Amino acid sequence: MSQLHNTIERSFRRPARSARAAVDMRDRHGGRRMSAGITIAAAVLVLAQLLHLVSFASAFPAGRDPWPAWAALGGILAAGVVCRLITPVMPGWVYLALFTALAVPVGLDVVATWGLLHLGVTPTAAPAAATVLMPVTTLRGRRIPIAVASSIGGVIALLSLAQLPGAGAHVVEGLAIAVWAVLPVVVSAVAVVGFRRLVGRELDLSLVQSTVATPRSAVGMRASEELARLDFDAESLLEDVGSGRLPIPLPADSALRAGQLAAKLRVRLIEGRTDTWLRHAVTESAYLSRRVTVDDPDGVAGLLSPTQRDGLLLALWLLAGERRPRHSSAVAVVVRVRTDALDHDDSVAVLAIEIEVSGVARRHLDPAMWDALGNVGGHEVVSGSESILIELVCPVDPNAPAVASAPRRPNEGKMNA
């Protein structure tokens, strides 16, 4: 049964409704504002290129007209806005068509400005076409917009270098325009990636924070989803028997199905005795589950008060979320919870919690982690070069009632390291 339980823990995925909620929150709380800000920044950069063109438009010789390129770019932008208004979620082929259409203003602009770099005339519609890809990084990922912008910037750079004999020092202006075409898209992509990572971590923490308010032994999202499936399967089987669709005794396949349901229910009943909030919080978190291991065979972590739970969860979050260089080993955290035999009576007990952290040095830890541990209990630290052992002594009330509500996270605390 323990092997089946470990298999279930490793294969856990956040329920679909929770995943959808996380995505909706990411889109509604801050995501749209970032998208709007990037769009405004792109519009300002496009306008700057247009003003740049106006400043040297008189230098174009007869027969060279840069305005068709801008007209083509304006048509593409208008088509993109209309498609976006019609359907908020545009299919991939629409984006592919818009990306391909950008070759028109880029080509017209390159033809209109070719051989004029010695006069200070540089492409304007081409870098503007690359700049309009900035909002796309918030909608369709970052790789394709960066690749398209890099292609446009590469074309501008090659054409500028090809005019080196006649343009002289003006080649620097052409290369600067090539960088202009690529850099804003790269910056916006980096900002979007960082924003999504930050929001994803905070949403995950908010979702698992609900475990702080659970009773001493309770089921989490993983168990509740499994119990719902088991309940549905059991009801379906009983309904088939009651309606006469299945004879008594049961056929071999139905009997096997009933036996499997009974085994899974027994596993859930047995593990429910020691499956505490701490195990739920670690298992159900997309971040903690990869780095944190809980060793609590007696399920005594449920004795911690709401304040202690909140502090321990925040400390584990800060430990597991420590960013490490790529060449370094990953951070691994092992939490061992035991009942200390000392200072134990009917009203007060002491929990001994050991947090073993490997893959990170003490000097790299977030100071807020020590503040969080201060709300759990007194602690001592044994430091190594790449490992830390934190020993916590936590007074608890063994007769405390079930937790009813989660506390607010404390903002102040003393460092006790």
Coordinates of N, CA, C and O in Angstrom, one line a residue, residues 204-372:
D204 N 0.8 29.7 -6.7 CA 1.0 28.4 -6.1 C 1.0 28.5 -4.6 O 0.4 27.6 -3.9
L205 N 1.7 29.5 -4.1 CA 1.8 29.6 -2.6 C 0.4 29.9 -2.1 O 0.0 29.4 -1.0
S206 N -0.4 30.7 -2.8 CA -1.7 31.1 -2.3 C -2.6 29.8 -2.3 O -3.4 29.7 -1.4
L207 N -2.5 29.0 -3.3 CA -3.3 27.8 -3.3 C -3.0 26.8 -2.2 O -3.9 26.2 -1.6
V208 N -1.7 26.6 -2.0 CA -1.3 25.6 -0.9 C -1.4 26.3 0.5 O -1.4 25.6 1.5
Q209 N -1.6 27.6 0.6 CA -1.8 28.3 1.9 C -3.0 27.8 2.5 O -3.1 27.9 3.8
S210 N -4.0 27.3 1.8 CA -5.2 26.8 2.4 C -5.0 25.6 3.3 O -5.8 25.4 4.2
T211 N -3.9 24.9 3.1 CA -3.6 23.8 4.0 C -3.4 24.2 5.4 O -3.5 23.4 6.4
V212 N -3.0 25.4 5.7 CA -2.7 25.9 7.0 C -4.0 25.8 7.9 O -3.9 25.7 9.1
A213 N -5.1 26.0 7.3 CA -6.4 26.0 8.0 C -7.1 24.7 8.2 O -8.2 24.6 8.7
T214 N -6.4 23.6 7.7 CA -7.1 22.3 7.8 C -7.0 21.7 9.2 O -6.0 22.1 10.0
P215 N -7.8 20.8 9.6 CA -7.7 20.1 10.9 C -6.4 19.3 10.9 O -5.7 19.2 10.0
R216 N -6.2 18.6 12.1 CA -5.0 17.8 12.3 C -4.8 16.8 11.2 O -3.8 16.6 10.7
S217 N -5.9 16.0 10.9 CA -5.8 15.0 9.8 C -7.0 15.3 8.9 O -8.1 15.3 9.2
A218 N -6.6 15.7 7.7 CA -7.6 16.1 6.7 C -7.1 15.8 5.3 O -5.9 15.6 5.1
V219 N -7.9 15.8 4.3 CA -7.5 15.5 3.0 C -7.3 16.8 2.3 O -7.9 17.9 2.6
G220 N -6.4 16.8 1.3 CA -6.1 18.0 0.5 C -6.7 17.8 -0.9 O -7.6 17.0 -1.1
M221 N -6.1 18.6 -1.8 CA -6.7 18.6 -3.2 C -6.5 17.3 -3.8 O -7.3 16.7 -4.5
R222 N -5.3 16.7 -3.6 CA -5.0 15.4 -4.2 C -5.9 14.3 -3.7 O -6.5 13.6 -4.5
A223 N -6.1 14.3 -2.4 CA -7.0 13.2 -1.8 C -8.4 13.5 -2.2 O -9.2 12.5 -2.4
S224 N -8.9 14.7 -2.1 CA -10.2 15.0 -2.4 C -10.6 14.7 -3.9 O -11.7 14.1 -4.2
E225 N -9.7 14.9 -4.8 CA -9.9 14.5 -6.2 C -10.0 13.0 -6.3 O -10.8 12.5 -7.0
E226 N -9.1 12.3 -5.6 CA -9.1 10.9 -5.7 C -10.4 10.3 -5.1 O -11.0 9.4 -5.6
L227 N -10.7 10.8 -3.9 CA -11.9 10.4 -3.2 C -13.2 10.6 -4.1 O -14.1 9.8 -4.1
A228 N -13.2 11.7 -4.8 CA -14.4 12.0 -5.6 C -14.5 11.0 -6.8 O -15.6 10.5 -7.1
R229 N -13.3 10.6 -7.3 CA -13.4 9.6 -8.4 C -13.8 8.2 -7.8 O -14.6 7.5 -8.4
L230 N -13.2 7.9 -6.6 CA -13.6 6.6 -6.0 C -15.0 6.6 -5.6 O -15.7 5.5 -5.8
D231 N -15.6 7.7 -5.1 CA -17.0 7.7 -4.8 C -17.9 7.6 -6.0 O -18.9 6.8 -5.9
F232 N -17.5 8.2 -7.1 CA -18.3 8.0 -8.3 C -18.2 6.6 -8.8 O -19.3 6.0 -9.2
D233 N -17.0 6.0 -8.8 CA -16.9 4.6 -9.3 C -17.7 3.6 -8.4 O -18.4 2.7 -8.9
A234 N -17.7 3.9 -7.1 CA -18.4 3.0 -6.2 C -19.9 3.1 -6.3 O -20.6 2.2 -6.3
E235 N -20.4 4.4 -6.5 CA -21.8 4.6 -6.7 C -22.3 4.0 -8.0 O -23.4 3.4 -8.1
S236 N -21.4 4.1 -9.0 CA -21.8 3.5 -10.3 C -21.9 2.0 -10.2 O -22.8 1.3 -10.7
L237 N -21.0 1.4 -9.5 CA -21.0 -0.1 -9.3 C -22.2 -0.5 -8.5 O -22.9 -1.5 -8.9
L238 N -22.5 0.2 -7.4 CA -23.7 -0.2 -6.6 C -25.0 0.1 -7.3 O -25.9 -0.7 -7.2
E239 N -25.0 1.1 -8.2 CA -26.2 1.3 -9.0 C -26.5 0.2 -10.0 O -27.6 -0.2 -10.2
D240 N -25.4 -0.3 -10.6 CA -25.5 -1.4 -11.5 C -26.0 -2.6 -10.8 O -26.8 -3.4 -11.4
V241 N -25.5 -2.9 -9.6 CA -26.0 -4.0 -8.9 C -27.4 -3.9 -8.5 O -28.3 -4.8 -8.6
G242 N -27.8 -2.7 -7.9 CA -29.1 -2.5 -7.5 C -30.2 -2.5 -8.6 O -31.3 -2.9 -8.4
S243 N -29.8 -2.0 -9.8 CA -30.8 -2.0 -10.9 C -30.8 -3.4 -11.6 O -31.7 -3.5 -12.5
G244 N -30.0 -4.3 -11.2 CA -30.0 -5.6 -11.9 C -29.2 -5.7 -13.1 O -29.2 -6.8 -13.8
R245 N -28.4 -4.7 -13.5 CA -27.6 -4.8 -14.7 C -26.4 -5.7 -14.4 O -25.8 -6.2 -15.4
L246 N -26.0 -5.8 -13.1 CA -24.9 -6.8 -12.8 C -25.5 -7.9 -11.9 O -26.2 -7.6 -10.9
P247 N -25.3 -9.1 -12.2 CA -25.9 -10.2 -11.4 C -25.1 -10.4 -10.2 O -23.9 -9.9 -10.0
I248 N -25.7 -11.2 -9.2 CA -25.0 -11.6 -8.0 C -24.9 -13.1 -8.0 O -25.9 -13.8 -8.2
P249 N -23.7 -13.7 -7.9 CA -22.4 -13.0 -7.6 C -21.9 -12.3 -8.8 O -22.3 -12.5 -10.0
L250 N -21.0 -11.3 -8.6 CA -20.5 -10.5 -9.6 C -19.6 -11.2 -10.6 O -19.0 -12.2 -10.3
P251 N -19.7 -10.8 -11.9 CA -18.8 -11.4 -12.9 C -17.3 -11.2 -12.5 O -17.0 -10.3 -11.7
A252 N -16.4 -11.8 -13.2 CA -15.0 -11.8 -12.8 C -14.5 -10.3 -13.0 O -13.8 -9.8 -12.1
D253 N -14.8 -9.7 -14.1 CA -14.3 -8.3 -14.3 C -14.8 -7.3 -13.3 O -14.1 -6.5 -12.8
S254 N -16.1 -7.4 -13.0 CA -16.7 -6.5 -12.0 C -16.2 -6.8 -10.6 O -16.0 -5.9 -9.8
A255 N -16.0 -8.1 -10.3 CA -15.4 -8.4 -9.0 C -14.0 -7.8 -8.8 O -13.6 -7.3 -7.8
L256 N -13.2 -7.9 -9.9 CA -11.9 -7.3 -9.9 C -12.0 -5.8 -9.7 O -11.2 -5.2 -8.9
R257 N -12.9 -5.2 -10.4 CA -13.1 -3.7 -10.2 C -13.5 -3.4 -8.8 O -12.9 -2.4 -8.2
A258 N -14.4 -4.1 -8.2 CA -14.8 -3.9 -6.8 C -13.6 -4.1 -5.8 O -13.5 -3.3 -4.9
G259 N -12.8 -5.1 -6.1 CA -11.7 -5.3 -5.2 C -10.7 -4.1 -5.3 O -10.1 -3.7 -4.3
Q260 N -10.5 -3.6 -6.5 CA -9.5 -2.5 -6.7 C -10.1 -1.3 -5.9 O -9.3 -0.5 -5.3
L261 N -11.4 -1.0 -6.0 CA -12.0 0.1 -5.3 C -11.8 0.0 -3.8 O -11.5 0.9 -3.1
A262 N -12.0 -1.2 -3.3 CA -11.9 -1.5 -1.9 C -10.4 -1.3 -1.4 O -10.2 -0.7 -0.4
A263 N -9.5 -1.7 -2.2 CA -8.1 -1.5 -1.9 C -7.7 -0.1 -1.8 O -7.0 0.4 -0.9
K264 N -8.1 0.7 -2.8 CA -7.8 2.1 -2.8 C -8.5 2.9 -1.7 O -7.9 3.8 -1.1
L265 N -9.7 2.5 -1.3 CA -10.3 3.1 -0.2 C -9.6 2.8 1.1 O -9.5 3.6 2.0
R266 N -9.1 1.5 1.3 CA -8.4 1.2 2.5 C -7.1 2.0 2.6 O -6.7 2.4 3.6
V267 N -6.4 2.1 1.4 CA -5.2 3.0 1.4 C -5.5 4.4 1.9 O -4.8 5.0 2.7
R268 N -6.6 4.9 1.4 CA -6.9 6.3 1.7 C -7.3 6.4 3.2 O -6.9 7.4 3.9
L269 N -8.0 5.4 3.7 CA -8.3 5.5 5.2 C -7.1 5.3 6.0 O -7.0 6.0 7.1
I270 N -6.2 4.5 5.7 CA -5.0 4.3 6.5 C -4.1 5.5 6.4 O -3.6 6.0 7.5
E271 N -3.8 6.0 5.2 CA -2.9 7.2 5.1 C -3.6 8.4 5.7 O -2.9 9.4 6.1
G272 N -4.9 8.5 5.8 CA -5.6 9.7 6.3 C -5.2 9.9 7.8 O -5.4 11.0 8.3
R273 N -4.8 8.9 8.5 CA -4.5 9.0 9.9 C -3.2 9.9 10.1 O -3.1 10.5 11.1
T274 N -2.3 9.8 9.2 CA -1.0 10.6 9.3 C -0.8 11.6 8.2 O 0.3 12.2 8.1
D275 N -1.8 11.7 7.3 CA -1.6 12.6 6.1 C -2.0 14.0 6.6 O -3.2 14.4 6.5
T276 N -1.1 14.8 7.1 CA -1.4 16.1 7.7 C -1.3 17.2 6.6 O -1.0 17.0 5.5
W277 N -1.5 18.4 7.1 CA -1.5 19.6 6.3 C -0.1 19.8 5.6 O 0.0 20.3 4.5
L278 N 0.9 19.4 6.3 CA 2.3 19.6 5.8 C 2.5 18.7 4.6 O 3.1 19.2 3.6
R279 N 2.1 17.5 4.6 CA 2.2 16.6 3.5 C 1.4 17.1 2.3 O 1.8 17.1 1.1
H280 N 0.2 17.6 2.6 CA -0.7 18.2 1.5 C 0.0 19.4 0.9 O 0.0 19.5 -0.3
A281 N 0.5 20.3 1.8 CA 1.1 21.5 1.2 C 2.3 21.2 0.3 O 2.5 21.8 -0.8
V282 N 3.1 20.2 0.7 CA 4.3 19.9 -0.1 C 3.9 19.2 -1.4 O 4.3 19.5 -2.5
T283 N 2.9 18.2 -1.3 CA 2.5 17.4 -2.4 C 1.8 18.2 -3.5 O 2.0 18.0 -4.7
E284 N 1.0 19.2 -3.0 CA 0.1 19.9 -3.9 C 0.8 21.1 -4.5 O 0.2 21.8 -5.3
S285 N 2.0 21.4 -4.1 CA 2.7 22.6 -4.6 C 3.6 22.2 -5.8 O 4.3 21.2 -5.7
A286 N 3.5 22.9 -6.9 CA 4.3 22.7 -8.1 C 5.7 22.9 -7.8 O 6.6 22.4 -8.5
Y287 N 6.1 23.7 -6.8 CA 7.5 24.1 -6.5 C 8.0 23.2 -5.3 O 9.1 22.7 -5.4
L288 N 7.2 23.1 -4.3 CA 7.7 22.3 -3.1 C 7.9 20.8 -3.4 O 8.8 20.2 -2.9
S289 N 7.0 20.3 -4.2 CA 7.0 18.9 -4.5 C 8.2 18.4 -5.1 O 8.6 17.2 -5.0
R290 N 8.9 19.2 -5.9 CA 10.1 18.8 -6.6 C 11.4 18.9 -5.7 O 12.4 18.2 -6.0
R291 N 11.3 19.6 -4.5 CA 12.5 19.8 -3.7 C 12.4 19.4 -2.3 O 13.4 19.3 -1.6
V292 N 11.2 19.2 -1.8 CA 11.0 19.0 -0.4 C 10.4 17.6 -0.1 O 9.5 17.2 -0.8
T293 N 11.0 16.9 0.9 CA 10.5 15.6 1.3 C 10.1 15.7 2.8 O 10.8 16.2 3.6
V294 N 8.9 15.1 3.1 CA 8.4 15.2 4.4 C 8.5 13.8 5.0 O 8.0 12.8 4.5
D295 N 9.1 13.7 6.2 CA 9.2 12.5 7.0 C 8.5 12.7 8.3 O 9.0 13.2 9.3
D296 N 7.2 12.3 8.3 CA 6.3 12.5 9.5 C 5.5 11.3 9.6 O 4.3 11.3 9.4
P297 N 6.1 10.1 10.1 CA 5.3 8.9 10.1 C 4.1 8.9 11.1 O 3.2 8.2 10.9
D298 N 4.2 9.7 12.1 CA 3.2 9.7 13.1 C 2.1 10.8 12.9 O 1.2 10.9 13.6
G299 N 2.3 11.7 11.9 CA 1.4 12.7 11.6 C 1.3 13.8 12.7 O 0.2 14.4 12.9
V300 N 2.4 14.0 13.4 CA 2.3 15.0 14.5 C 2.5 16.4 14.1 O 2.3 17.3 14.9
A301 N 2.8 16.7 12.8 CA 2.8 18.0 12.3 C 1.5 18.7 12.4 O 1.4 20.0 12.4
G302 N 0.4 17.9 12.5 CA -0.9 18.5 12.7 C -1.1 19.2 14.0 O -2.1 19.9 14.2
L303 N -0.2 19.0 15.0 CA -0.3 19.6 16.3 C 0.1 21.1 16.2 O -0.1 21.8 17.2
L304 N 0.8 21.5 15.2 CA 1.3 22.9 15.1 C 0.1 23.8 15.0 O -0.9 23.6 14.4
S305 N 0.3 25.0 15.7 CA -0.7 26.0 15.7 C -0.8 26.7 14.3 O 0.2 26.5 13.5
P306 N -1.8 27.5 14.0 CA -1.9 28.1 12.7 C -0.7 29.0 12.4 O -0.1 29.1 11.3
T307 N -0.2 29.8 13.5 CA 0.9 30.6 13.3 C 2.2 29.8 13.0 O 3.0 30.2 12.1
Q308 N 2.4 28.7 13.7 CA 3.5 27.9 13.5 C 3.5 27.2 12.1 O 4.5 27.1 11.4
R309 N 2.3 26.8 11.7 CA 2.2 26.2 10.3 C 2.5 27.3 9.2 O 3.2 26.9 8.3
D310 N 2.0 28.4 9.4 CA 2.3 29.5 8.4 C 3.7 29.8 8.3 O 4.3 30.0 7.2
G311 N 4.4 29.9 9.5 CA 5.8 30.2 9.5 C 6.6 29.1 8.9 O 7.6 29.3 8.1
L312 N 6.3 27.8 9.2 CA 7.0 26.7 8.6 C 6.8 26.6 7.1 O 7.8 26.3 6.3
L313 N 5.6 26.8 6.6 CA 5.3 26.7 5.2 C 6.1 27.8 4.5 O 6.7 27.6 3.4
L314 N 6.1 29.1 5.0 CA 6.8 30.1 4.4 C 8.3 29.9 4.4 O 9.0 30.2 3.4
A315 N 8.9 29.3 5.5 CA 10.3 29.0 5.5 C 10.7 27.9 4.4 O 11.7 28.1 3.7
L316 N 9.8 26.9 4.3 CA 10.1 25.9 3.3 C 10.0 26.5 1.9 O 10.8 26.1 1.0
W317 N 9.1 27.4 1.7 CA 8.9 28.1 0.4 C 10.2 28.9 0.1 O 10.6 28.8 -1.1
L318 N 10.7 29.6 1.0 CA 11.9 30.4 0.8 C 13.1 29.5 0.6 O 14.0 29.9 -0.2
L319 N 13.1 28.4 1.2 CA 14.3 27.5 1.1 C 14.2 26.8 -0.3 O 15.2 26.8 -1.0
A320 N 13.0 26.3 -0.7 CA 12.9 25.6 -1.9 C 13.0 26.5 -3.1 O 13.3 26.1 -4.2
G321 N 12.6 27.8 -2.9 CA 12.6 28.7 -4.0 C 13.9 29.4 -4.2 O 14.1 30.3 -5.1
E322 N 15.0 29.0 -3.5 CA 16.3 29.6 -3.6 C 16.9 29.3 -5.0 O 17.0 28.2 -5.4
R323 N 17.2 30.4 -5.8 CA 17.7 30.2 -7.1 C 19.2 29.9 -7.0 O 19.9 30.5 -6.3
R324 N 19.6 28.9 -7.8 CA 21.0 28.5 -7.8 C 21.6 28.6 -9.2 O 20.9 28.5 -10.2
P325 N 22.9 28.8 -9.3 CA 23.5 28.8 -10.7 C 23.3 27.5 -11.3 O 23.2 26.4 -10.7
R326 N 23.4 27.5 -12.7 CA 23.1 26.3 -13.4 C 24.1 25.2 -13.2 O 23.7 24.0 -13.2
H327 N 25.3 25.6 -12.9 CA 26.3 24.5 -12.7 C 26.3 23.9 -11.3 O 27.0 23.0 -11.0
S328 N 25.5 24.5 -10.4 CA 25.4 24.0 -9.0 C 24.3 23.0 -8.9 O 23.4 22.8 -9.7
S329 N 24.4 22.2 -7.8 CA 23.5 21.2 -7.5 C 22.1 21.8 -7.1 O 22.1 22.9 -6.5
A330 N 21.0 21.1 -7.3 CA 19.7 21.6 -7.0 C 19.5 21.6 -5.5 O 20.1 20.8 -4.8
V331 N 18.7 22.5 -5.0 CA 18.4 22.5 -3.6 C 17.4 21.4 -3.2 O 16.4 21.2 -3.9
A332 N 17.8 20.7 -2.2 CA 16.9 19.6 -1.7 C 16.7 19.8 -0.2 O 17.6 20.1 0.6
V333 N 15.4 19.7 0.3 CA 15.0 19.9 1.6 C 14.3 18.7 2.2 O 13.4 18.1 1.5
V334 N 14.8 18.2 3.3 CA 14.1 17.1 4.0 C 13.6 17.6 5.4 O 14.4 18.1 6.2
V335 N 12.3 17.4 5.6 CA 11.7 17.8 6.9 C 11.4 16.6 7.7 O 10.6 15.7 7.2
R336 N 11.9 16.4 8.9 CA 11.7 15.3 9.8 C 10.9 15.9 11.0 O 11.5 16.7 11.7
V337 N 9.8 15.3 11.3 CA 9.0 15.8 12.4 C 8.8 14.6 13.4 O 8.4 13.5 13.1
R338 N 9.2 14.8 14.7 CA 9.2 13.8 15.7 C 8.6 14.5 17.0 O 8.7 15.7 17.2
T339 N 8.0 13.6 17.9 CA 7.5 14.1 19.2 C 8.7 13.9 20.2 O 9.2 12.8 20.4
D340 N 9.1 15.0 20.7 CA 10.2 15.0 21.7 C 9.7 14.4 23.0 O 8.6 14.8 23.5
A341 N 10.4 13.5 23.6 CA 10.0 12.9 24.9 C 10.2 13.8 26.1 O 9.6 13.6 27.1
L342 N 10.9 14.9 25.9 CA 11.2 15.8 27.1 C 10.0 16.8 27.2 O 9.4 17.2 26.2
D343 N 9.8 17.3 28.4 CA 8.8 18.4 28.7 C 7.4 18.0 28.1 O 6.8 18.8 27.4
H344 N 7.0 16.9 28.4 CA 5.7 16.4 27.8 C 4.8 16.1 29.0 O 5.1 15.4 29.9
D345 N 3.6 16.7 28.9 CA 2.5 16.4 29.9 C 1.2 16.4 29.2 O 1.2 16.4 27.9
D346 N 0.1 16.5 29.9 CA -1.2 16.5 29.3 C -1.6 17.7 28.6 O -2.5 17.8 27.8
S347 N -0.9 18.8 28.9 CA -1.3 20.1 28.3 C -0.2 20.7 27.4 O -0.6 21.5 26.5
V348 N 1.0 20.3 27.5 CA 2.1 20.8 26.6 C 2.9 19.7 26.1 O 3.3 18.8 26.9
A349 N 3.2 19.7 24.9 CA 4.2 18.7 24.2 C 5.2 19.5 23.4 O 5.0 20.7 23.1
V350 N 6.3 18.9 23.1 CA 7.3 19.5 22.3 C 7.6 18.7 21.1 O 7.8 17.5 21.2
L351 N 7.5 19.3 19.9 CA 7.8 18.7 18.7 C 9.3 19.1 18.3 O 9.7 20.2 18.4
A352 N 10.0 18.1 17.8 CA 11.3 18.3 17.3 C 11.3 18.2 15.8 O 10.9 17.1 15.3
I353 N 11.6 19.2 15.1 CA 11.6 19.3 13.7 C 13.0 19.5 13.2 O 13.6 20.5 13.6
E354 N 13.4 18.7 12.3 CA 14.7 18.9 11.7 C 14.5 19.2 10.2 O 13.8 18.5 9.5
I355 N 15.2 20.3 9.8 CA 15.1 20.7 8.4 C 16.5 20.6 7.8 O 17.4 21.4 8.2
E356 N 16.7 19.6 7.0 CA 18.1 19.4 6.4 C 18.0 19.9 4.9 O 17.3 19.5 4.1
V357 N 18.9 20.9 4.7 CA 18.9 21.6 3.4 C 20.3 21.3 2.8 O 21.4 21.5 3.4
S358 N 20.3 20.8 1.6 CA 21.5 20.5 0.8 C 21.5 21.2 -0.5 O 20.4 21.5 -1.1
G359 N 22.7 21.6 -1.0 CA 22.8 22.3 -2.2 C 22.8 23.8 -2.1 O 22.8 24.5 -3.1
V360 N 22.9 24.4 -0.9 CA 22.9 25.8 -0.7 C 23.7 26.1 0.6 O 23.6 25.4 1.5
A361 N 24.4 27.2 0.5 CA 25.2 27.7 1.7 C 24.3 28.6 2.5 O 23.4 29.2 2.0
R362 N 24.6 28.7 3.8 CA 23.8 29.5 4.7 C 23.8 31.0 4.3 O 22.8 31.7 4.4
R363 N 24.9 31.5 3.8 CA 25.0 32.9 3.4 C 24.1 33.3 2.3 O 23.8 34.5 2.0
H364 N 23.6 32.3 1.5 CA 22.7 32.5 0.4 C 21.2 32.5 0.7 O 20.4 32.7 -0.2
L365 N 20.9 32.2 2.0 CA 19.5 32.1 2.3 C 18.9 33.4 2.5 O 19.5 34.4 2.9
D366 N 17.6 33.5 2.3 CA 16.8 34.7 2.4 C 16.7 35.0 3.9 O 16.2 34.2 4.7
P367 N 17.0 36.2 4.4 CA 16.9 36.5 5.9 C 15.4 36.4 6.3 O 15.2 36.1 7.5
A368 N 14.4 36.6 5.4 CA 13.1 36.4 5.9 C 12.8 35.0 6.3 O 11.8 34.8 7.1
M369 N 13.5 34.0 5.9 CA 13.3 32.6 6.3 C 13.5 32.5 7.8 O 12.8 31.7 8.4
W370 N 14.6 33.1 8.3 CA 14.8 33.0 9.8 C 13.7 33.7 10.5 O 13.3 33.2 11.6
D371 N 13.1 34.8 10.0 CA 12.0 35.4 10.7 C 10.8 34.4 10.7 O 10.1 34.4 11.8
A372 N 10.6 33.7 9.6 CA 9.5 32.8 9.6 C 9.7 31.6 10.6 O 8.8 31.2 11.3

